[in-house]
Amino acid sequence: MSEFILSAKGITKRFGGFTALKGVDFEMAPGERVGLIGPNGSGKSTFVNCLAGALTPDEGSIVFRGDDITTLPSWKRARAGIARSFQIPRPFKGLTVRQNIEVPLLFIPRENAPKADEVDRILASIGLLEKADASPKSLSQVELRKLELGRALAAHPRLLIADEAMAGLSDGEVVEIVELLNRLNESGIAIIMIEHIMKAVLAFSERVIVIVAGEKIADGEPHEVMKHPEVERAYLGQ
Ligand code: ADP
Ligand code: MG
């Protein structure tokens, strides 16, 4: 068995004649906290879409918990334990907060069927138990981001990908989301955090990887990576 929960090798993705990802290699240990940074349009979302299955890479391979998932559809990857939250929360507006958590639970294979208190546990872990019966329309931005993460959690992930879960939030709200991600991580979930807010990236990440123009240019200890000349250049140039 590999020591990695995830091993992506040579991930290349083209959109027509444009190559959005150029042979990206990435490995992740179980329970690891990784920050993924890079300028706008550098390929971060494309990369995690290739991991979670919204996109299939044109070249390369992805092994997750010992299985080759390179060409699996996203729902099978979700069942295998990969969950993601989206940059723009997409709750079911006609349902309550609680029902929004219940819907993804319906898709869990029966052998992992949730216990009765699971929905309450998820609601408590995202701090929305008191709003269980409210409509998502009444939630604030930060509460909507928490609900989005709660929906991802309902699938029992071993790897959670949070794509810009903090964009547009206040400093205090950013801290709340970082704390929430830390709690989830302590429960054993590996997390990839895509984020522009450097304070949050540095507070959260054990390791940072940098994608610039479709290539991984750095991968290592967060403060070392931030000193990398190409990283400085990429951010100054933005
Ligand atoms: P990031 O998340 O780092 O801001 P993206 O991965 O969203 O960047 O985009 C990387 C590049 O790929 C951008 O130039 C973007 O316009 C392009 N791109 C992303 N998705 C598509 C798509 N579905 N079709 C065509 N081009 C795309
Ligand atoms: Mg993006």
XYZ file of C-alpha atoms and ligand atoms in Angstrom:
266
model
C 0.000 0.000 0.000
C 1.126 3.503 -0.768
C 1.603 5.962 2.081
C -0.429 8.486 0.060
C -4.178 8.977 0.107
C -3.900 10.666 -3.293
C -1.315 10.451 -6.018
C -1.775 12.469 -9.219
C 0.861 12.104 -11.914
C 1.407 14.175 -15.058
C -2.050 15.777 -15.055
C -2.565 17.602 -18.346
C -5.830 19.275 -19.363
C -6.548 21.050 -22.635
C -9.509 23.210 -23.584
C -9.421 23.230 -27.379
C -5.970 24.483 -28.339
C -5.296 25.918 -24.877
C -3.386 23.823 -22.349
C -4.725 24.754 -18.900
C -2.636 22.167 -16.973
C 0.780 20.938 -18.006
C 1.860 17.700 -16.387
C 1.086 18.478 -12.745
C 2.322 15.929 -10.172
C 0.816 15.994 -6.693
C 0.811 13.603 -3.766
C -0.997 13.902 -0.489
C -0.756 12.029 2.811
C -3.876 10.983 4.723
C -5.136 13.812 6.935
C -2.780 16.359 5.396
C -3.664 20.082 5.091
C -2.507 21.525 1.769
C -2.934 25.081 0.499
C -3.197 25.509 -3.283
C -2.367 29.003 -4.500
C -1.695 30.771 -7.788
C -2.854 33.824 -9.736
C -6.353 33.987 -11.229
C -6.689 31.755 -14.260
C -3.578 29.700 -13.423
C -5.448 26.379 -13.387
C -6.266 25.777 -9.709
C -9.950 25.014 -10.204
C -9.177 23.000 -13.332
C -6.766 20.899 -11.289
C -9.224 20.150 -8.491
C -11.947 19.522 -11.077
C -9.666 16.830 -12.501
C -9.271 15.363 -8.989
C -12.981 15.457 -8.124
C -14.177 14.308 -11.524
C -15.957 17.338 -12.991
C -13.214 17.099 -15.635
C -11.243 14.131 -16.953
C -7.556 14.848 -17.583
C -6.267 14.420 -21.152
C -3.061 12.875 -19.813
C -1.893 11.576 -16.481
C -3.287 9.348 -13.756
C -4.958 9.772 -10.400
C -4.828 7.106 -7.686
C -7.003 7.610 -4.617
C -6.782 5.224 -1.636
C -5.164 2.601 -3.835
C -7.642 2.761 -6.736
C -7.126 4.338 -10.142
C -9.913 6.929 -10.392
C -8.579 8.821 -13.439
C -11.680 8.267 -15.566
C -14.363 7.724 -12.906
C -17.382 10.058 -12.967
C -17.612 12.511 -10.096
C -20.388 10.652 -8.228
C -18.183 7.552 -8.023
C -15.293 9.664 -6.764
C -17.648 11.141 -4.163
C -18.487 7.605 -3.036
C -14.779 6.791 -2.928
C -14.368 9.707 -0.493
C -13.595 12.889 -2.433
C -15.831 15.875 -1.686
C -15.604 19.457 -2.799
C -17.283 22.712 -1.995
C -17.873 25.267 -4.682
C -16.711 28.852 -4.813
C -20.307 30.006 -5.185
C -22.588 28.195 -2.690
C -25.411 26.316 -4.403
C -27.951 25.398 -1.720
C -31.423 24.133 -2.615
C -33.280 27.346 -1.858
C -36.685 25.681 -1.486
C -35.447 23.350 1.272
C -34.479 24.053 4.867
C -30.884 24.077 6.093
C -31.421 20.592 7.580
C -32.882 19.220 4.352
C -29.902 20.595 2.437
C -27.680 18.311 4.539
C -30.098 15.378 4.226
C -30.132 15.382 0.422
C -26.481 14.334 -0.070
C -26.950 11.687 2.660
C -29.519 9.979 0.416
C -26.740 9.128 -2.030
C -24.519 7.326 0.450
C -24.304 3.554 -0.140
C -26.528 1.669 2.268
C -23.694 -0.056 4.125
C -22.552 3.410 5.242
C -26.088 4.609 5.918
C -26.099 7.536 8.322
C -27.182 7.129 11.911
C -30.196 9.115 12.993
C -28.168 11.775 14.739
C -25.774 12.288 11.864
C -27.558 15.302 10.386
C -27.556 16.987 13.800
C -23.880 16.185 14.192
C -23.046 17.777 10.853
C -25.214 20.811 11.630
C -23.452 21.196 14.978
C -20.007 20.796 13.417
C -20.712 23.656 10.995
C -22.366 25.748 13.724
C -25.820 25.799 12.090
C -27.828 23.558 14.431
C -29.879 26.518 15.613
C -30.716 27.444 12.018
C -31.707 23.881 11.056
C -35.254 24.809 10.114
C -34.442 28.119 8.475
C -34.392 28.705 4.740
C -30.943 29.137 3.148
C -32.331 32.439 1.857
C -32.163 33.797 5.424
C -28.475 32.860 5.906
C -25.585 35.311 5.844
C -22.676 34.853 3.401
C -20.502 33.110 6.006
C -23.372 30.814 7.025
C -23.920 29.905 3.371
C -20.217 28.974 3.086
C -20.574 26.779 6.196
C -23.656 25.100 4.738
C -21.729 24.480 1.526
C -18.993 22.750 3.559
C -21.647 20.813 5.508
C -23.112 19.500 2.279
C -19.656 18.282 1.249
C -19.223 16.601 4.667
C -22.444 14.676 4.360
C -20.736 12.417 1.801
C -18.255 11.142 4.475
C -15.175 12.380 2.628
C -11.589 11.347 3.316
C -10.483 14.280 1.156
C -12.260 17.628 1.139
C -11.470 20.247 -1.481
C -12.519 23.776 -0.495
C -12.354 26.036 -3.559
C -12.211 29.665 -2.356
C -14.583 29.080 0.553
C -13.647 32.471 2.041
C -13.783 34.901 -0.885
C -15.586 38.095 0.103
C -15.726 37.347 3.841
C -14.560 39.657 6.637
C -11.352 38.919 8.578
C -13.365 37.524 11.498
C -15.428 35.297 9.218
C -12.254 34.028 7.512
C -10.999 32.960 10.955
C -14.295 31.125 11.556
C -13.961 29.158 8.317
C -10.287 28.331 9.012
C -11.312 27.058 12.456
C -14.075 24.989 10.912
C -11.665 23.458 8.384
C -9.219 22.737 11.211
C -11.908 20.906 13.195
C -12.815 18.834 10.141
C -9.157 18.053 9.624
C -8.809 16.937 13.251
C -11.566 14.419 12.589
C -9.210 12.839 10.023
C -10.192 14.476 6.736
C -7.378 15.522 4.390
C -8.072 18.996 3.020
C -6.988 20.984 -0.026
C -7.693 24.680 0.492
C -7.652 26.919 -2.578
C -7.385 30.451 -1.335
C -6.193 33.935 -2.211
C -6.204 35.140 1.396
C -2.572 34.473 2.359
C -3.167 34.831 6.095
C -5.679 32.005 5.888
C -3.395 29.873 3.699
C -0.483 30.265 6.109
C -2.648 29.729 9.211
C -4.099 26.522 7.800
C -1.567 24.761 5.581
C 1.113 22.248 6.513
C 2.244 22.434 2.892
C 1.608 24.823 0.039
C 1.677 24.125 -3.673
C 1.723 26.853 -6.304
C 0.304 26.572 -9.805
C 1.247 29.279 -12.305
C 0.100 29.126 -15.936
C -0.828 25.463 -15.609
C 2.464 24.327 -14.063
C 3.277 23.465 -10.482
C 6.196 25.761 -9.676
C 6.566 25.128 -5.941
C 5.568 22.527 -3.376
C 6.746 22.600 0.224
C 6.774 24.209 3.637
C 4.498 27.291 3.469
C 6.961 30.003 4.496
C 9.710 28.535 2.282
C 7.332 28.435 -0.672
C 6.329 32.078 -0.162
C 10.009 33.073 -0.471
C 10.352 31.283 -3.809
C 11.341 33.951 -6.412
C 8.848 32.671 -8.991
C 6.060 32.831 -6.411
C 6.940 36.415 -5.525
C 7.066 37.298 -9.199
C 3.735 35.622 -9.913
C 2.040 37.607 -7.148
C 3.742 40.924 -7.856
C 2.777 40.561 -11.493
C -0.874 40.155 -10.639
P -8.080 29.396 -11.432
O -9.026 28.517 -10.684
O -6.647 29.209 -11.068
O -8.471 30.845 -11.365
P -9.091 27.968 -13.747
O -8.639 26.596 -13.496
O -10.519 28.284 -13.493
O -8.151 29.000 -12.986
O -8.798 28.336 -15.256
C -7.529 28.085 -15.852
C -7.584 28.495 -17.310
O -8.408 27.578 -18.036
C -8.187 29.876 -17.544
O -7.500 30.473 -18.626
C -9.620 29.565 -17.923
O -10.148 30.567 -18.749
C -9.487 28.245 -18.658
N -10.684 27.390 -18.507
C -11.155 26.899 -17.339
N -12.239 26.131 -17.553
C -12.457 26.160 -18.897
C -13.433 25.565 -19.769
N -14.388 24.771 -19.277
N -13.329 25.820 -21.088
C -12.359 26.596 -21.581
N -11.409 27.187 -20.841
C -11.456 26.976 -19.505
Mg -10.755 28.988 -9.474
